[in-house]
Each structure stands twice: as structure tokens, then as C-alpha cells.
Short mmCIF file of C-alpha atoms in Angstrom, two decimals:
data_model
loop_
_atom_site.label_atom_id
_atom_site.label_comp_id
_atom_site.label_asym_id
_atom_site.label_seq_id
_atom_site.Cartn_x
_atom_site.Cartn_y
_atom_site.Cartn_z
CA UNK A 393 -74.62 164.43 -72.88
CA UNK A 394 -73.51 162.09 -70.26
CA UNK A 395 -74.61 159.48 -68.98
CA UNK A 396 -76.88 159.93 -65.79
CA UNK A 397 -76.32 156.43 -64.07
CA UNK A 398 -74.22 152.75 -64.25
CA UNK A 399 -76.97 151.12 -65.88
CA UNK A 400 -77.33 154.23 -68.37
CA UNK A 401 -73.27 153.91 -68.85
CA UNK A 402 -73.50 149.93 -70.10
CA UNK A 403 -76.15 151.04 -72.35
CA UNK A 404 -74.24 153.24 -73.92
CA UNK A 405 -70.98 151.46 -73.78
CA UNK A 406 -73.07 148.68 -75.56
CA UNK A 407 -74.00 150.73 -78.36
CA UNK A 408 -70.54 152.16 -79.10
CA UNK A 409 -69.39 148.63 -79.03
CA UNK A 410 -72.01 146.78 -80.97
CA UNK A 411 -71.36 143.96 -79.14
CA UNK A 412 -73.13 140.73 -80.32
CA UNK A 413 -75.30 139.00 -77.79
CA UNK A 414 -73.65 136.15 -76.01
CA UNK A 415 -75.97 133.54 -77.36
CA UNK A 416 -75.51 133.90 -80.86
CA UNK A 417 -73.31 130.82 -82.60
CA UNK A 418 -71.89 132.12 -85.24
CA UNK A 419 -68.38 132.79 -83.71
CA UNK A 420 -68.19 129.41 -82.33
CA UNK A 421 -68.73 128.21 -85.84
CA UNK A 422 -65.51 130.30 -87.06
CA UNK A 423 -63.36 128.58 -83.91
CA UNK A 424 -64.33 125.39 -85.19
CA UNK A 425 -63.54 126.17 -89.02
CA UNK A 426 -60.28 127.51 -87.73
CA UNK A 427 -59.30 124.10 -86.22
CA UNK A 428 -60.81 122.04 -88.83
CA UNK A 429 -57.96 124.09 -91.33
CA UNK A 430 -55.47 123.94 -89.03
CA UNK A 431 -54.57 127.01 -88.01
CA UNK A 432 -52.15 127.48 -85.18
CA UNK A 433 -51.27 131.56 -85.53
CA UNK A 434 -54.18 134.53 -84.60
CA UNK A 435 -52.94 137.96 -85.58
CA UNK A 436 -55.40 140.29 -84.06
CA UNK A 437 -56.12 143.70 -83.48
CA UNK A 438 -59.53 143.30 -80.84
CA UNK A 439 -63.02 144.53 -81.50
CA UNK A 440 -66.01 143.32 -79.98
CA UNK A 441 -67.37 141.85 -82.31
CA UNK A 442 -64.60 139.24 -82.17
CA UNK A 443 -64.87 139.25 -78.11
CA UNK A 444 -66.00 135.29 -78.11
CA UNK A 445 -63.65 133.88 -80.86
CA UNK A 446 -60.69 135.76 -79.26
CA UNK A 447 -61.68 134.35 -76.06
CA UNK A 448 -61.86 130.67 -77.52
CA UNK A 449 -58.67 131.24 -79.31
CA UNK A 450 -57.10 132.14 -76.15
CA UNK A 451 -58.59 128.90 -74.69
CA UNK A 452 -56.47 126.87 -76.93
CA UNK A 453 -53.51 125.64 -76.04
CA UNK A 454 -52.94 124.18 -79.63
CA UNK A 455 -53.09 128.50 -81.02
CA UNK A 456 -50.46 131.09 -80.68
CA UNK A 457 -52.99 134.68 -79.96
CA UNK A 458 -50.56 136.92 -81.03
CA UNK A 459 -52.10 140.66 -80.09
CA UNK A 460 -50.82 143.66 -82.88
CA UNK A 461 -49.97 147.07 -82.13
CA UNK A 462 -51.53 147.59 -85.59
CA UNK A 463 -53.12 145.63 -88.29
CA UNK A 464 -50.46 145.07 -90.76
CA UNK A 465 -48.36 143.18 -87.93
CA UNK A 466 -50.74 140.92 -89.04
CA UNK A 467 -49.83 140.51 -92.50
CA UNK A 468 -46.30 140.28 -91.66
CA UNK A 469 -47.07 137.51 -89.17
CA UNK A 470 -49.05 135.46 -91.82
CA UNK A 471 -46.16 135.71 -94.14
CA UNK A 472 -43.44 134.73 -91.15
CA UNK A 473 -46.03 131.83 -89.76
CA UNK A 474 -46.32 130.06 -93.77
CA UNK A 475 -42.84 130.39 -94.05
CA UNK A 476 -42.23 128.04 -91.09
CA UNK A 477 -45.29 125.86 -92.04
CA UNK A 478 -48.16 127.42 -89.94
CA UNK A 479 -51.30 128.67 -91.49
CA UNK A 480 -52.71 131.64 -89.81
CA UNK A 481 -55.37 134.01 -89.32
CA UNK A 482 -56.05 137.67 -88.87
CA UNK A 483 -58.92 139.06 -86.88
CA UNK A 484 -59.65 143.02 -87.07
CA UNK A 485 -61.88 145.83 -87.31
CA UNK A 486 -62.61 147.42 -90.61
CA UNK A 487 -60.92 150.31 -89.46
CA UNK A 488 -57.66 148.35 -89.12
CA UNK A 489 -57.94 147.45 -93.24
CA UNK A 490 -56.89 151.20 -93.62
CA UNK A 491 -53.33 150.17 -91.84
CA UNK A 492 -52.98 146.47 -93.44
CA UNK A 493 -53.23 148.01 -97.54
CA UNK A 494 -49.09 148.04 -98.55
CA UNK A 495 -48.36 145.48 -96.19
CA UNK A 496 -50.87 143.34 -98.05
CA UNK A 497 -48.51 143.47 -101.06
CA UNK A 498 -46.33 141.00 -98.97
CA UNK A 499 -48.45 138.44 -99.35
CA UNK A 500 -48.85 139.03 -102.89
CA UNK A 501 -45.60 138.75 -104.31
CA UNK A 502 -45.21 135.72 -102.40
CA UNK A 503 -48.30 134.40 -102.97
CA UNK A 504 -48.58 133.46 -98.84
CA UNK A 505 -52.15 132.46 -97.90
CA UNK A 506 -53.37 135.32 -95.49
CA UNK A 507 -57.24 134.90 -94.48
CA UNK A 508 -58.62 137.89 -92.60
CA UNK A 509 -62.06 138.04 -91.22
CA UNK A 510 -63.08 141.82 -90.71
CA UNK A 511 -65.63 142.93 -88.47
CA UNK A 512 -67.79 145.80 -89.72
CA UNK A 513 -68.15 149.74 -88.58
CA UNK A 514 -69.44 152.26 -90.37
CA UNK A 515 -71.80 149.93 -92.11
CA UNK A 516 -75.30 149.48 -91.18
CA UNK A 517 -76.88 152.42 -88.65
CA UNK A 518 -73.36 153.52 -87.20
CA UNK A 519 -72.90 155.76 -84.48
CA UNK A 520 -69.36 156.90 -84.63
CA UNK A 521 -68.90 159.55 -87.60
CA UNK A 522 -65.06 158.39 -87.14
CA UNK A 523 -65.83 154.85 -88.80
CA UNK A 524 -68.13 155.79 -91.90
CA UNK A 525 -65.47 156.80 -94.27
CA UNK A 526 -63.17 153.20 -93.60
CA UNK A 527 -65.81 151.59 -93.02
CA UNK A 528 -67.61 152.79 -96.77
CA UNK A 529 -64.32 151.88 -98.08
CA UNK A 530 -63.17 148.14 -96.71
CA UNK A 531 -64.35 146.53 -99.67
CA UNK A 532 -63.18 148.58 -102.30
CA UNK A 533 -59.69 148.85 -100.39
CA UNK A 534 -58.71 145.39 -99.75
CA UNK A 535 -60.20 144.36 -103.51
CA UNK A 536 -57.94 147.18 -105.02
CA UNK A 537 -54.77 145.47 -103.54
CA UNK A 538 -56.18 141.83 -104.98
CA UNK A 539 -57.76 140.43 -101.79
CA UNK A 540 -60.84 138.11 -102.65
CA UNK A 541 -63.37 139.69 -100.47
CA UNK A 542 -67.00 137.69 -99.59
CA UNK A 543 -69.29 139.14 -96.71
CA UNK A 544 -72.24 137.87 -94.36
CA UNK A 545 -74.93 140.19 -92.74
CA UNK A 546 -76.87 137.00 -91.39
CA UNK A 547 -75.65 134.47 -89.19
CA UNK A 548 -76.87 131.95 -91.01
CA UNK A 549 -74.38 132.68 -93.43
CA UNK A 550 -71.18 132.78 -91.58
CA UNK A 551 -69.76 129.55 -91.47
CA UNK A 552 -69.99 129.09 -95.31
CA UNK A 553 -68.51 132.62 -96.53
CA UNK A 554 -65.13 131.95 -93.57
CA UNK A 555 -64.94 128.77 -94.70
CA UNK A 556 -64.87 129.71 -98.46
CA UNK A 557 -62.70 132.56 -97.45
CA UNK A 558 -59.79 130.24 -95.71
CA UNK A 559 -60.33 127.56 -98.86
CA UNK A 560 -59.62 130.24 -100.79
CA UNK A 561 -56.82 131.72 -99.10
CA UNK A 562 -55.27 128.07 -98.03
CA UNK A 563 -55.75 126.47 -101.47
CA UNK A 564 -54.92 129.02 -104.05
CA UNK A 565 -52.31 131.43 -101.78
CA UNK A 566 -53.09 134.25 -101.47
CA UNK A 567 -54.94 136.75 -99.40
CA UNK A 568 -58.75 137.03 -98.79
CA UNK A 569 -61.21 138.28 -96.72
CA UNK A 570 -64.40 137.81 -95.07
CA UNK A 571 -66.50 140.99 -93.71
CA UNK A 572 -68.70 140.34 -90.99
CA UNK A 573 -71.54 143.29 -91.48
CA UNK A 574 -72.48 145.33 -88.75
CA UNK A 575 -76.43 144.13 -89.33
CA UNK A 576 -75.39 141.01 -87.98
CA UNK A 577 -73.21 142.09 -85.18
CA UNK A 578 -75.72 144.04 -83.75
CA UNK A 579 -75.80 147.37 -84.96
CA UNK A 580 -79.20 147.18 -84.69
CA UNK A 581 -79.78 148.24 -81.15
CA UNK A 582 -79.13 151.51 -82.29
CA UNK A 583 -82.52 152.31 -83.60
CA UNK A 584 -84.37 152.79 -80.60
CA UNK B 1423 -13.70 133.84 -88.99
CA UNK B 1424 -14.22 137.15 -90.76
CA UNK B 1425 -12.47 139.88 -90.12
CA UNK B 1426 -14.83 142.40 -88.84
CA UNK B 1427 -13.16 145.81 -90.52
CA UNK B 1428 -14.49 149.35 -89.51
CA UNK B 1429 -14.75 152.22 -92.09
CA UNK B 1430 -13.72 155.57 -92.56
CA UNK B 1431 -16.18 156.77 -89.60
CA UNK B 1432 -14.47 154.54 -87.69
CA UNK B 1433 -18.11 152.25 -87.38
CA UNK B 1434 -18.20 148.80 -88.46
CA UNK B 1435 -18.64 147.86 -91.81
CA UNK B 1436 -22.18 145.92 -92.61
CA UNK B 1437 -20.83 143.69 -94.86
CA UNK B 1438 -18.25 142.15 -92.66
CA UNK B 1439 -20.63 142.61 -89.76
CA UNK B 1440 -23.74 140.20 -91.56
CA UNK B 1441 -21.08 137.83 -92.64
CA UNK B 1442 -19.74 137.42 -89.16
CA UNK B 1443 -23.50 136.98 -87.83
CA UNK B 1444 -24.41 134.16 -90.54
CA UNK B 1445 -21.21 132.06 -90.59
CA UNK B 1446 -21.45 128.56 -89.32
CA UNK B 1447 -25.39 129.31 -89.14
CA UNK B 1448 -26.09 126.02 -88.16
CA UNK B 1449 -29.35 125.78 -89.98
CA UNK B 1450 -30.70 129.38 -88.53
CA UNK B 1451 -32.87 131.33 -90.53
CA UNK B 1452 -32.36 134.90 -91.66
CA UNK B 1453 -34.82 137.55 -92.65
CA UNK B 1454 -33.11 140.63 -94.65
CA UNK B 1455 -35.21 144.17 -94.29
CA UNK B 1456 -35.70 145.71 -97.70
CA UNK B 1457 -33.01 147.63 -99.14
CA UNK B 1458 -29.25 147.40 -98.09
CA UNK B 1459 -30.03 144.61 -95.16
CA UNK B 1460 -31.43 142.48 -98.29
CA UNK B 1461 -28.18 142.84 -100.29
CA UNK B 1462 -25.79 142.22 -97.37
CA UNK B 1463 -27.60 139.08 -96.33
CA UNK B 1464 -27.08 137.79 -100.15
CA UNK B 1465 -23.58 138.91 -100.46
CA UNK B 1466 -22.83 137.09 -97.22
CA UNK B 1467 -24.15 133.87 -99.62
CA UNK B 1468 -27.24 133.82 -100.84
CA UNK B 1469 -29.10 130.41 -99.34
CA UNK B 1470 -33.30 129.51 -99.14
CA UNK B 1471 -32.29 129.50 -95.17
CA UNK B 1472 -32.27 133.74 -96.15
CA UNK B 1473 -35.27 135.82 -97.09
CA UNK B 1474 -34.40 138.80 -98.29
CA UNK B 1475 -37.36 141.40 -98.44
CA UNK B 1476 -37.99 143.27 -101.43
CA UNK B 1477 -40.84 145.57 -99.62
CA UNK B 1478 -43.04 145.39 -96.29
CA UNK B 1479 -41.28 148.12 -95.03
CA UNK B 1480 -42.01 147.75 -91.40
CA UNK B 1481 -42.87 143.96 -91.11
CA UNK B 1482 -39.69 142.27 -91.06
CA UNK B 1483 -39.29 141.88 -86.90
CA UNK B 1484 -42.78 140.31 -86.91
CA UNK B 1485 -42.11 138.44 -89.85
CA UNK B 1486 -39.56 137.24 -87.81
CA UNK B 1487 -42.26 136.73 -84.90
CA UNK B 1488 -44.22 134.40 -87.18
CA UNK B 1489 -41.51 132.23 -88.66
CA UNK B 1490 -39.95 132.24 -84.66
CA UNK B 1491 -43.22 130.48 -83.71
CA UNK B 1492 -43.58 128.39 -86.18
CA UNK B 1493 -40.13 127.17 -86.37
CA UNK B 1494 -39.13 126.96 -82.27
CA UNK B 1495 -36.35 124.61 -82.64
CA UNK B 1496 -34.81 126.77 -85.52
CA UNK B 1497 -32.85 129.71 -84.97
CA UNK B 1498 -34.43 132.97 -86.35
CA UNK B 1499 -33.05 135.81 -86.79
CA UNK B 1500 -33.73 139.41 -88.60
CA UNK B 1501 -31.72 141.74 -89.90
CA UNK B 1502 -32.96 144.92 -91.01
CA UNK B 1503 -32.01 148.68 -91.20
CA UNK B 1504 -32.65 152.05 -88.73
CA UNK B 1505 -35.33 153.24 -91.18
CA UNK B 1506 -37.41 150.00 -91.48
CA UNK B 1507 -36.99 149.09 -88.17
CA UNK B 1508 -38.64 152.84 -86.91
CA UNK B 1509 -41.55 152.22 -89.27
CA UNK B 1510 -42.63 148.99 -87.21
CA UNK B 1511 -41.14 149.89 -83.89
CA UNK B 1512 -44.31 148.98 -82.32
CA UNK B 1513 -43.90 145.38 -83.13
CA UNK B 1514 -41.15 145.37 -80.56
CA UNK B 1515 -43.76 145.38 -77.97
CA UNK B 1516 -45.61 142.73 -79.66
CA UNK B 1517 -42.36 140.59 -79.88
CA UNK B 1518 -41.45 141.41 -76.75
CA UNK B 1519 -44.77 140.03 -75.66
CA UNK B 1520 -44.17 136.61 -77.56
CA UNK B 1521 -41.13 136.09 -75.99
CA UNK B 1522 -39.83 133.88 -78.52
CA UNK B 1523 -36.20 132.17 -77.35
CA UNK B 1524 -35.10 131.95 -81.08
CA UNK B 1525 -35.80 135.25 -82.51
CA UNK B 1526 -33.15 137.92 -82.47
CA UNK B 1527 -33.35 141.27 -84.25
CA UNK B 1528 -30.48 142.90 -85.26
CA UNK B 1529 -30.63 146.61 -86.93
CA UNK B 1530 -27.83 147.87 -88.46
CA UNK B 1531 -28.21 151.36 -87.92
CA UNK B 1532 -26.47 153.96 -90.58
CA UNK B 1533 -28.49 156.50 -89.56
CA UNK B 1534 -30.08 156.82 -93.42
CA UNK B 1535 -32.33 156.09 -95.53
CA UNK B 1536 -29.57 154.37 -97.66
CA UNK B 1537 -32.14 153.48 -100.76
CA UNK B 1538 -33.77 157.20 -101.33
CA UNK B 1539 -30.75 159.37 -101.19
CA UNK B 1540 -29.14 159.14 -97.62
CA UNK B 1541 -31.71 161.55 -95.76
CA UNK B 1542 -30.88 161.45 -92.15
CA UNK B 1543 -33.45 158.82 -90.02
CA UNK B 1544 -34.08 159.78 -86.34
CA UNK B 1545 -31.78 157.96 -85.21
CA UNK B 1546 -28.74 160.37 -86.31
CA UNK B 1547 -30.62 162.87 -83.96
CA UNK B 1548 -30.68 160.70 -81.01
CA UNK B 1549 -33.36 158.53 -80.95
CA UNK B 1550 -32.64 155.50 -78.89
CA UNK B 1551 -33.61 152.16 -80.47
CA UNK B 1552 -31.93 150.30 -77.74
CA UNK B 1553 -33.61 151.85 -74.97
CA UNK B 1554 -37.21 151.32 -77.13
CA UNK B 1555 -36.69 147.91 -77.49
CA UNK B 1556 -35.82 147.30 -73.48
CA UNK B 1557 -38.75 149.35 -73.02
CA UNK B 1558 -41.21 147.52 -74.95
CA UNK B 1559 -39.96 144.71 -72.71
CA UNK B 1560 -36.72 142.84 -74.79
CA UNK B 1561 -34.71 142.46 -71.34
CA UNK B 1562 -31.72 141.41 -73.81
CA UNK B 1563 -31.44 144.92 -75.90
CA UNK B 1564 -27.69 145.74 -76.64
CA UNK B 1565 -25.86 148.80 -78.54
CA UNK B 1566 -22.83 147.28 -80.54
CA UNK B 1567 -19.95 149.55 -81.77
CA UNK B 1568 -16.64 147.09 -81.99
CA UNK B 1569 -15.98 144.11 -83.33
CA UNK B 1570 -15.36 142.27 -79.80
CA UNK B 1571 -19.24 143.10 -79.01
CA UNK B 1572 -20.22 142.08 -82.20
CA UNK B 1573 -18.48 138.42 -81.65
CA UNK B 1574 -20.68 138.59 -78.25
CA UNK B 1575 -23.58 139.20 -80.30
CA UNK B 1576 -23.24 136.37 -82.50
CA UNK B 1577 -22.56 133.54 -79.50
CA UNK B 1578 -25.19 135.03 -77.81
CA UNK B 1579 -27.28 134.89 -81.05
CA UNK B 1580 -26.16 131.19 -81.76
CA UNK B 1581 -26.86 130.26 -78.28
CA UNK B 1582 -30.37 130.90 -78.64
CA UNK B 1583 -31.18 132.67 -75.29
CA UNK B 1584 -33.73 135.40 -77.12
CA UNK B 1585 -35.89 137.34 -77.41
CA UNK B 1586 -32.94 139.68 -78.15
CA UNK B 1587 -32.36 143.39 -79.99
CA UNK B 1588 -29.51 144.71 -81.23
CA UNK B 1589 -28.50 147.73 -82.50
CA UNK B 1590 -25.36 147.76 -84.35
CA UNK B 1591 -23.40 151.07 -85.19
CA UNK B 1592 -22.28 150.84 -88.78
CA UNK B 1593 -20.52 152.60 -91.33
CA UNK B 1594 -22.56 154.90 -93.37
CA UNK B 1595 -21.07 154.02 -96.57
CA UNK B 1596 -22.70 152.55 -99.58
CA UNK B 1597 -21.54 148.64 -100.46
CA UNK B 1598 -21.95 147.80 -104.15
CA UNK B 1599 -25.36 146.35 -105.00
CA UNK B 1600 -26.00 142.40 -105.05
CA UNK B 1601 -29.05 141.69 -105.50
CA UNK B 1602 -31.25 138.11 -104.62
CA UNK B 1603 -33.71 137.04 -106.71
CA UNK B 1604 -36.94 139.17 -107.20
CA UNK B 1605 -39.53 136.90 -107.93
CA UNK B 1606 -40.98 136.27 -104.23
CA UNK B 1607 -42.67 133.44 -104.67
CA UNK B 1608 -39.82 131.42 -105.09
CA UNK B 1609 -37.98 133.05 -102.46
CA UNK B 1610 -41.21 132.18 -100.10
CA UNK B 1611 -40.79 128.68 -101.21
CA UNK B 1612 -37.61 127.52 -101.56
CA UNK B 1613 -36.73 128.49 -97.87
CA UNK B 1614 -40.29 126.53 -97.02
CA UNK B 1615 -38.43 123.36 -98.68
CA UNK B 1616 -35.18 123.99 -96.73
CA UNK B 1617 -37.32 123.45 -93.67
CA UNK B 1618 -40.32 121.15 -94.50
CA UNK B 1619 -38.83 119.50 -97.49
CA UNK B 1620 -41.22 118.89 -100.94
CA UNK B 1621 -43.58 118.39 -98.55
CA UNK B 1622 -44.04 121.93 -97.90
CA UNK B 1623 -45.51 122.57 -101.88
CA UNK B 1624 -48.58 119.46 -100.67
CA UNK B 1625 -49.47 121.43 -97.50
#
């Protein structure tokens, strides 16, 4: 089934995206916990539900964006950016926790603070069979290799659950993780 | 300055080749990859300006990346094996991307897995690590084979005009083992205190 016309197309490509609306808050609210910590190094591996922090991230002069070929760059780039005195963050997909799990033990044995905040697929009314099994599993995954995991399906809930997760990551060293569900990023649309 | 002897294959020998990179470091910073990188780095002289990886097979060049960033006026610079460097070989591209002056990676390519039993990597059939670094967009990407390019490597390394790759041929053979310590978190920490001071344990 294909789509018939352009405006057809962007309704699809919206729905296979699960982008969030534009005037939501909530990722403005992570930008400014991410300055108010002090962090100066973004790993990421894109998704759309990060498309406006990535995009304020890039806006500052004062962070280093680094883009990943894959998600356990990031890990390596948390443990490279505290050894010179940089905190850091990693922004990625759930998908991407599947490719971060051994890499994770890195920050372990060296007890390096390594915050992630994970966007949600396969969550709440997915669309892509593709996602559902990593997406089942990103909990269970990253708490089986000892990452503190807390998670917010409303928006009202955001800033406190990324700012507990960077406290927790920047003041006890080690790694943690916030999941953004997939009810709050707009899965939603797909129940038409 | 070391002498820089080859081995029976007539390739360099690591040892002599990581010693002759990290003399007179001048404060520079060196990442080992796990396994025989790790050891050579610490029999060179083990020092909290070296952190040699016990695991994150893959990671080292963009631990490297990080510590680069962080760190601009330092030197940085990784050395890691064939194997570990093929298992990340997509974070070329994303170093390459960075552009960081003071990061330099240097494999030292045996073309084994060293740690498991000597199984042949892909680079004993060919594969190019020189021409996948250039590709992913490190202009400066160099093979080494003789002691003369090595001493070019290590001016140019000291000189700070990165990013740069190298791949170094060396000698297959096994060195004896000496090991750093294990316990990471120290390792993590005392190089953090060779840069920051005790200030780094209050940030």
C-alpha cells in the first residue's frame, strides 16, 4: 500500500516517526537541565523524538554534538569526555540500547558517570514489528548490566525523572537512564 | 632514543615501537586497546597519563574522541590492536568528523587476535585499514613498516597536526605479559588527577 499523494506521504512519514508536536516543552526542559549540570559532550544516535533537543544542542556553541555510527560510541565517548573532565550525555533510540549492552561495562568498572536518555519504540501502539522485541526489552537490558533506569510517559514528568537520572549518574558514577515512553512522544496518532 | 628493532618477520617489534611513540611524551595522554596494546603501553612505564583498557573492545578510538575534546591543549593519543580497531571501525568516520588536532590513532597491526589463540584478523587477508581510515575522511592516514617512518610518526604525533591514523606493521610475536592494574576505577581516576589535580575527585 502506497501512498496515493504528498500530503498522504507526510502522514505516513509522521506516523513511522512518531514525531512529537513542535509545541510541546518538554525537550526544552531537558536542554536546560543539561546546561544547568554542565554538560559540554552529546553522544547521539538521532530519532525523532529527540529532533528539538538535538537541534538546541547543535545551537550551542558551549556543546560538542558528537553524531555515532552506533550507540555504544556513545559509551566510549562518556568514558573518554570524564576522563578529561567533561560530563556528557547520550541521546538514542531504544533500539540503539541493543548495541550500547558490553560497552556499558566500561563505565562500570570505572565507575564513569554515563546518563542516557532513551526514546521509546515498540512501546505504546507501535507500528513497526521491527521495534517490539528491543523495544519490550530496554528496561530489562540496560537494568541487567546495572544501569539505574526511571521512565516518563507524561510530559509533566520529564524534567524531574532526567534530572534525577543525571543526579544520579553525576553524583554517584555510574550509568543511568531515563526512557522517554512512546505515549508521550506521540505514538498516539496511530489509533485513528 | 630507543632502538626500534624488527623481528624474525622482519616487522617491527611493538614493544620498541610503543616505547619510541611515548618517550619524552611531554604530558600527552595514551589510551591502550585491551589486550597486548594494554601491556605494551605499561611496559613502556606504566604512568596515570596511560589508560590501559581491560575491555570495550571497540571503543578505544572514540574514547580517544572524548578525552581529545575534552582535553584540546593535551596531546591524545590511542593505541590499540588490528582486531579492536575492526570492531569499531566505524568510529573512524565519527572521528574523522570531529576533527580533533590532538588525537592520533595508532594500530599496531599483527594481523591476530593475539589474546584468543592467534586466529588470523582480516587484515592478514588484505583488508586495508589505511585506506578505511582516509576514507572515512582522516586526510593524515599512513602505513608504517620501518623504523625511519615510525620516527616520522612520532614528530608528526608530537607536533600535534591530527586528526591522524596509523597503521603500523608489527611483528607477530608474543611479548611476555605485564600487566597494569585491574581495578578501573583507579585507573579512571588517577589519570583524572594527572590532569585536573584533587580537584578532579570534588567535580
Amino acid at each position: 500500500m502506497f501512498p496515493a499523494n504528498a500530503q498522504e506521504d507526510d502522514m505516513q512519514r509522521e506516523q513511522l516517526e512518531s514525531a512529537p508536536t513542535a509545541a510541546e516543552a518538554w525537550p526544552d526542559q531537558i536542554y536546560d537541565l543539561l546546561k544547568q549540570h554542565g554538560v559540554r559532550q552529546v553522544g547521539l544516535v538521532p530519532d525523532a523524538g529527540h529532533a528539538r533537543l538535538i537541534k538546541r544542542c547543535l545551537a550551542d556553541n558551549d556543546m560538542k554534538v558528537v553524531s555515532l555510527t552506533t550507540e555504544e560510541e556513545g559509551v566510549a565517548l562518556a568514558f573518554g569526555a570524564w576522563l578529561g573532565g567533561e560530563k556528557s550525555v547520550l541521546l538514542m533510540q531504544s533500539s540503539g540500547v541493543g548495541n550500547i549492552i558490553n560497552m556499558l561495562s566500561v563505565a562500570i568498572a570505572h565507575r564513569t558517570p554515563c546518563p542516557i536518555i532513551v526514546t521509546m519504540r515498540g512501546d505504546f501502539g507501535e507500528f513497526n514489528p521491527f521495534q517490539v522485541p528491543m523495544g519490550n526489552a530496554t528496561q530489562a537490558c540496560l537494568e541487567a548490566m546495572g544501569t539505574l533506569v526511571k521512565r516518563a510517559d507524561r510530559p509533566e514528568d520529564v524534567a524531574d525523572t532526567v534530572n534525577a537520572t543525571l543526579r544520579l549518574a553525576f553524583n554517584t558514577y555510574r550509568p543511568t537512564a531515563t526512557l522517554l515512553g512512546q505515549r508521550l512522544l506521540g505514538a498516539k496518532t496511530f489509533g485513528k | 632514543m630507543t632502538e626500534i628493532a624488527v623481528g624474525p618477520t622482519g616487522k617491527l617489534m611493538r614493544r620498541d615501537v610503543v616505547k619510541a611513540l611515548l618517550e619524552n611524551r611531554d604530558g600527552m595522554l595514551a589510551i591502550g586497546g585491551l589486550g597486548a596494546p594494554a601491556w605494551d603501553i605499561t611496559a613502556a612505564g606504566d604512568s596515570p597519563l596511560n589508560l590501559p583498557l581491560w575491555g570495550g573492545m571497540g571503543g578505544a578510538a572514540v574514547m580517544g574522541l572524548g578525552l581529545a575534546l575534552a582535553q584540546p591543549e593535551r596531546k591524545v593519543c590511542v593505541i590499540t590492536g588490528d582486531g579492536e580497531m575492526l570492531m569499531g571501525v566505524g568510529s573512524l568516520a565519527t572521528v574523522a568528523v570531529q576533527r580533533p588536532r590532538n588525537l592520533s590513532i595508532v594500530v599496531l597491526d599483527n594481523e591476530h587476535y593475539g589474546e584468543t589463540g592467534m586466529q588470523e584478523t582480516h587484515t592478514k587477508h588484505g583488508v586495508d585499514l589505511v585506506m578505511m581510515a582516509k576514507g572515512a575522511g582522516i586526510a593524515d592516514s599512513r602505513l608504517v613498516r620501518t623504523a625511519e617512518e615510525l620516527l616520522k610518526l612520532r614528530a608528526d604525533i608530537h607536533a600535534g597536526n591530527g586528526p591522524l591514523f596509523a597503521q603500523v606493521k608489527i611483528d607477530e610475536g608474543t611479548q611476555p605479559l605485564v600487566l597494569p592494574p585491574r581495578e578501573a576505577s583507579i585507573l579512571q581516576a588517577r589519570m583524572r588527577e594527572a590532569i585536573m589535580g584533587p580537584e578532579a575527585h570534588l567535580q
